[in-house]
Amino acid sequence: MKLRRLMALTTAAIMAASLTACGGQKAETNTQAAESGKESAAAGEQVTLRMAWWGSQTRHDATNKVIEMYEEQNPNVHIEAEFYDFDSYFTKLDTLVAADDVWDIFQMGGNFPKYINSIEPMDAYIEAGTIDVSDTTENFLATTRDNDGTQVGISIGTNTYGIAYDPAMFAEAGLEEPSDNWTWDEWKADCLAITGKLGIYGSSKMDNFIAGVTQRASQAEKDGNFFKKTNDGLEFTDTATFASYMQMIKDLTDAGAYPDAGAVKEIKDIEGDYLVTEDVAMTWVSSNQIASIVNAAGREIKIAPVPRITKDGSYGMGVQSSQQLCMAKSSKNKEEAAKFINYFVNDIEANKVLNGERGVPIMSKVRDVVMEQADDSSKMIYDFVDKIGNFPKEDCNVISPDPKTEIEDQYKLLIEKVQYGDVTPEEAAEQLVEFAESKFTRQQ
């Protein structure tokens, strides 16, 4: 297939989205946390904190600026910043966990249960007032608690998922723009039509595990979940539901309407997505990526909800925490780390710089100020999150079990095999369920 133009966009660091949320065993509460100032340097003594995150160049620049602002106001504190692409971040984190030397402050997503033994609970710091949560709600705080109610982090943005698309390309292909209740069948038909009429991919890479497994299970069975809420097994195991999604991706790949595994690997970050380079008309995004992709594209981009299996069926996911800041249990300066986290989530000037790039802020005053300065792309984020937040509430498990990462990795391998014709969608779906169940069996 001849593409309109082929560009390779690289940045200093790479972003992947993402985000499905998860949970797990209760973190051991440090009953002495409120007195952890003893671990920090005395007033005026130099303190060095290490902080790390993953994300786009936009995120790196803004976060580094906020660190500089904090250091100016607190000259005895120096923060060593590290930032990575998504995969490299967790590779590094795994190494640090093994060495019991995790960054003092680190960004986490929904896979925090895997690292729960390295995370310092924040409850005592909140109770002591070191981290001020008076300007948010219990519902927002609950997005970063484990199943036992322990505050494992503070959300630095709420978000949801959607399909970013180019309305001009839809018009050129003679297609209506996606509706709020469009279906996967309509998405597939649009992909094929765009490829046939414009000679480009219909869609860039999807987050196939969310779209094809966790969200699809919830769409197929109202209030259903792939993982049990007890996080000790699978709740939804209908392989035909998973196979039908894989078959759709296979059909689109064969038709040249969806990138094969090799082409997907060419996409290094959201700013380099094929939608930005005008080689597709649609792509999967988390809502906090909207500003980055719109600014990188430099043209009108819109966002639609993720398709449903049926028009009147379940959406399959609501608003959730996009990322959170956590403290390391191994940190020697927990009190100072807590103070910086408090600044990060509450300071108005800092959040003017952060600009809600990680998602909609949970603190109301911060949210109001960020909304006032929002450009059109940022307002799209708020409007979209608000839209999804007002969808009928559905009972979905936002906390996933520890084996989730391994299961997702296995699924990615399986869907690549389906694309290349090495296994059938039905075989791959059966192997997925068998593999997932085996992971829980080994835990028991």
mmCIF file of C-alpha atoms in Angstrom, residues 266-417:
data_model
loop_
_atom_site.group_PDB
_atom_site.id
_atom_site.type_symbol
_atom_site.label_atom_id
_atom_site.label_comp_id
_atom_site.label_asym_id
_atom_site.label_seq_id
_atom_site.Cartn_x
_atom_site.Cartn_y
_atom_site.Cartn_z
ATOM 1 C CA GLU A 266 7.701 1.866 13.840
ATOM 2 C CA ILE A 267 5.464 4.044 16.033
ATOM 3 C CA LYS A 268 7.703 5.237 18.834
ATOM 4 C CA ASP A 269 5.481 7.780 20.581
ATOM 5 C CA ILE A 270 2.135 9.538 20.277
ATOM 6 C CA GLU A 271 3.718 12.485 18.457
ATOM 7 C CA GLY A 272 5.000 10.039 15.843
ATOM 8 C CA ASP A 273 1.736 8.163 15.439
ATOM 9 C CA TYR A 274 0.578 7.492 11.881
ATOM 10 C CA LEU A 275 -2.334 9.862 12.483
ATOM 11 C CA VAL A 276 0.173 12.688 12.937
ATOM 12 C CA THR A 277 2.006 11.765 9.727
ATOM 13 C CA GLU A 278 -1.317 11.581 7.830
ATOM 14 C CA ASP A 279 -0.885 7.883 7.074
ATOM 15 C CA VAL A 280 -4.105 6.885 8.888
ATOM 16 C CA ALA A 281 -7.446 8.485 9.686
ATOM 17 C CA MET A 282 -7.848 7.097 13.235
ATOM 18 C CA THR A 283 -5.840 5.955 16.231
ATOM 19 C CA TRP A 284 -6.337 4.798 19.816
ATOM 20 C CA VAL A 285 -5.583 7.396 22.496
ATOM 21 C CA SER A 286 -5.937 7.891 26.194
ATOM 22 C CA SER A 287 -7.584 11.243 26.781
ATOM 23 C CA ASN A 288 -4.454 12.756 28.337
ATOM 24 C CA GLN A 289 -2.682 12.216 24.996
ATOM 25 C CA ILE A 290 -5.103 14.407 23.059
ATOM 26 C CA ALA A 291 -3.190 17.664 23.452
ATOM 27 C CA SER A 292 0.077 16.018 22.393
ATOM 28 C CA ILE A 293 -1.347 14.417 19.277
ATOM 29 C CA VAL A 294 -3.330 17.523 18.243
ATOM 30 C CA ASN A 295 -0.321 19.784 18.679
ATOM 31 C CA ALA A 296 1.950 17.376 16.822
ATOM 32 C CA ALA A 297 -0.534 16.998 13.949
ATOM 33 C CA GLY A 298 -1.019 20.734 13.523
ATOM 34 C CA ARG A 299 -4.477 20.251 12.067
ATOM 35 C CA GLU A 300 -7.987 19.516 13.288
ATOM 36 C CA ILE A 301 -8.238 16.249 15.181
ATOM 37 C CA LYS A 302 -11.359 15.090 16.986
ATOM 38 C CA ILE A 303 -11.999 12.282 19.470
ATOM 39 C CA ALA A 304 -14.823 9.755 19.698
ATOM 40 C CA PRO A 305 -15.653 7.154 22.334
ATOM 41 C CA VAL A 306 -14.279 3.660 21.897
ATOM 42 C CA PRO A 307 -16.713 1.632 19.757
ATOM 43 C CA ARG A 308 -19.149 -0.768 21.415
ATOM 44 C CA ILE A 309 -20.174 -4.245 20.345
ATOM 45 C CA THR A 310 -23.775 -3.045 19.955
ATOM 46 C CA LYS A 311 -25.130 0.496 19.808
ATOM 47 C CA ASP A 312 -27.179 0.120 22.973
ATOM 48 C CA GLY A 313 -24.621 -2.089 24.723
ATOM 49 C CA SER A 314 -22.169 -1.401 27.513
ATOM 50 C CA TYR A 315 -19.322 1.046 26.940
ATOM 51 C CA GLY A 316 -17.086 -1.085 29.124
ATOM 52 C CA MET A 317 -15.044 1.536 30.958
ATOM 53 C CA GLY A 318 -15.417 4.813 32.786
ATOM 54 C CA VAL A 319 -13.125 7.571 33.983
ATOM 55 C CA GLN A 320 -10.122 6.425 35.998
ATOM 56 C CA SER A 321 -6.775 7.634 37.279
ATOM 57 C CA SER A 322 -4.301 7.978 34.432
ATOM 58 C CA GLN A 323 -1.155 8.060 36.529
ATOM 59 C CA GLN A 324 -0.273 8.548 40.153
ATOM 60 C CA LEU A 325 2.778 9.622 42.097
ATOM 61 C CA CYS A 326 4.065 7.117 44.630
ATOM 62 C CA MET A 327 6.808 7.150 47.248
ATOM 63 C CA ALA A 328 9.378 4.416 47.642
ATOM 64 C CA LYS A 329 9.361 2.383 50.829
ATOM 65 C CA SER A 330 13.179 2.356 50.570
ATOM 66 C CA SER A 331 13.425 6.166 50.428
ATOM 67 C CA LYS A 332 15.506 7.806 53.139
ATOM 68 C CA ASN A 333 13.662 11.094 52.624
ATOM 69 C CA LYS A 334 9.981 10.186 52.657
ATOM 70 C CA GLU A 335 8.842 13.387 54.352
ATOM 71 C CA GLU A 336 10.556 15.519 51.719
ATOM 72 C CA ALA A 337 9.138 13.290 48.984
ATOM 73 C CA ALA A 338 5.643 13.762 50.422
ATOM 74 C CA LYS A 339 6.138 17.544 50.476
ATOM 75 C CA PHE A 340 7.056 17.570 46.791
ATOM 76 C CA ILE A 341 4.064 15.404 45.879
ATOM 77 C CA ASN A 342 1.848 17.824 47.791
ATOM 78 C CA TYR A 343 3.341 20.694 45.771
ATOM 79 C CA PHE A 344 2.918 18.787 42.516
ATOM 80 C CA VAL A 345 -0.804 18.170 42.991
ATOM 81 C CA ASN A 346 -1.829 21.371 44.820
ATOM 82 C CA ASP A 347 0.325 24.275 43.687
ATOM 83 C CA ILE A 348 -1.522 26.505 41.229
ATOM 84 C CA GLU A 349 1.528 27.881 39.415
ATOM 85 C CA ALA A 350 3.045 24.425 39.049
ATOM 86 C CA ASN A 351 -0.157 23.116 37.556
ATOM 87 C CA LYS A 352 -0.348 25.992 35.113
ATOM 88 C CA VAL A 353 2.879 24.551 33.733
ATOM 89 C CA LEU A 354 1.743 20.922 33.927
ATOM 90 C CA ASN A 355 -1.477 22.003 32.199
ATOM 91 C CA GLY A 356 -3.375 18.793 32.880
ATOM 92 C CA GLU A 357 -1.243 16.866 30.364
ATOM 93 C CA ARG A 358 -1.420 13.693 32.461
ATOM 94 C CA GLY A 359 -5.195 13.983 32.708
ATOM 95 C CA VAL A 360 -7.848 16.033 34.435
ATOM 96 C CA PRO A 361 -6.507 17.162 37.872
ATOM 97 C CA ILE A 362 -8.259 15.850 40.989
ATOM 98 C CA MET A 363 -7.937 19.072 43.003
ATOM 99 C CA SER A 364 -10.873 21.385 42.278
ATOM 100 C CA LYS A 365 -9.010 24.721 42.448
ATOM 101 C CA VAL A 366 -6.267 23.367 40.222
ATOM 102 C CA ARG A 367 -8.834 21.997 37.812
ATOM 103 C CA ASP A 368 -10.589 25.370 37.566
ATOM 104 C CA VAL A 369 -7.363 27.251 36.844
ATOM 105 C CA VAL A 370 -6.170 24.742 34.257
ATOM 106 C CA MET A 371 -9.540 24.947 32.534
ATOM 107 C CA GLU A 372 -9.273 28.743 32.335
ATOM 108 C CA GLN A 373 -5.950 28.608 30.501
ATOM 109 C CA ALA A 374 -6.793 25.590 28.377
ATOM 110 C CA ASP A 375 -6.326 25.849 24.643
ATOM 111 C CA ASP A 376 -8.710 24.126 22.267
ATOM 112 C CA SER A 377 -6.859 20.794 22.415
ATOM 113 C CA SER A 378 -6.805 20.821 26.210
ATOM 114 C CA LYS A 379 -10.471 21.748 26.378
ATOM 115 C CA MET A 380 -11.123 18.690 24.228
ATOM 116 C CA ILE A 381 -9.682 16.586 27.045
ATOM 117 C CA TYR A 382 -11.977 18.079 29.671
ATOM 118 C CA ASP A 383 -15.023 17.907 27.425
ATOM 119 C CA PHE A 384 -14.328 14.301 26.461
ATOM 120 C CA VAL A 385 -13.648 13.103 30.008
ATOM 121 C CA ASP A 386 -16.817 14.874 31.109
ATOM 122 C CA LYS A 387 -18.773 13.169 28.324
ATOM 123 C CA ILE A 388 -17.551 9.699 29.256
ATOM 124 C CA GLY A 389 -18.014 10.478 32.931
ATOM 125 C CA ASN A 390 -21.669 11.126 32.231
ATOM 126 C CA PHE A 391 -22.229 7.850 30.418
ATOM 127 C CA PRO A 392 -24.403 5.469 32.447
ATOM 128 C CA LYS A 393 -22.309 4.167 35.327
ATOM 129 C CA GLU A 394 -21.142 0.618 34.791
ATOM 130 C CA ASP A 395 -19.683 -1.813 37.285
ATOM 131 C CA CYS A 396 -16.171 -2.476 36.018
ATOM 132 C CA ASN A 397 -13.096 -3.729 37.832
ATOM 133 C CA VAL A 398 -10.502 -0.967 37.625
ATOM 134 C CA ILE A 399 -7.982 -2.937 39.658
ATOM 135 C CA SER A 400 -6.194 -5.800 37.933
ATOM 136 C CA PRO A 401 -4.188 -8.668 39.427
ATOM 137 C CA ASP A 402 -0.436 -9.080 39.540
ATOM 138 C CA PRO A 403 -0.257 -11.525 36.556
ATOM 139 C CA LYS A 404 -1.895 -8.898 34.312
ATOM 140 C CA THR A 405 1.399 -7.769 32.764
ATOM 141 C CA GLU A 406 2.420 -11.298 31.805
ATOM 142 C CA ILE A 407 -1.042 -12.012 30.436
ATOM 143 C CA GLU A 408 -1.016 -8.823 28.386
ATOM 144 C CA ASP A 409 2.432 -9.600 26.984
ATOM 145 C CA GLN A 410 1.259 -13.066 25.986
ATOM 146 C CA TYR A 411 -1.806 -11.568 24.311
ATOM 147 C CA LYS A 412 0.351 -9.193 22.285
ATOM 148 C CA LEU A 413 2.365 -12.163 21.009
ATOM 149 C CA LEU A 414 -0.796 -14.060 20.176
ATOM 150 C CA ILE A 415 -2.410 -11.244 18.221
ATOM 151 C CA GLU A 416 0.805 -10.820 16.214
ATOM 152 C CA LYS A 417 0.657 -14.523 15.385
#
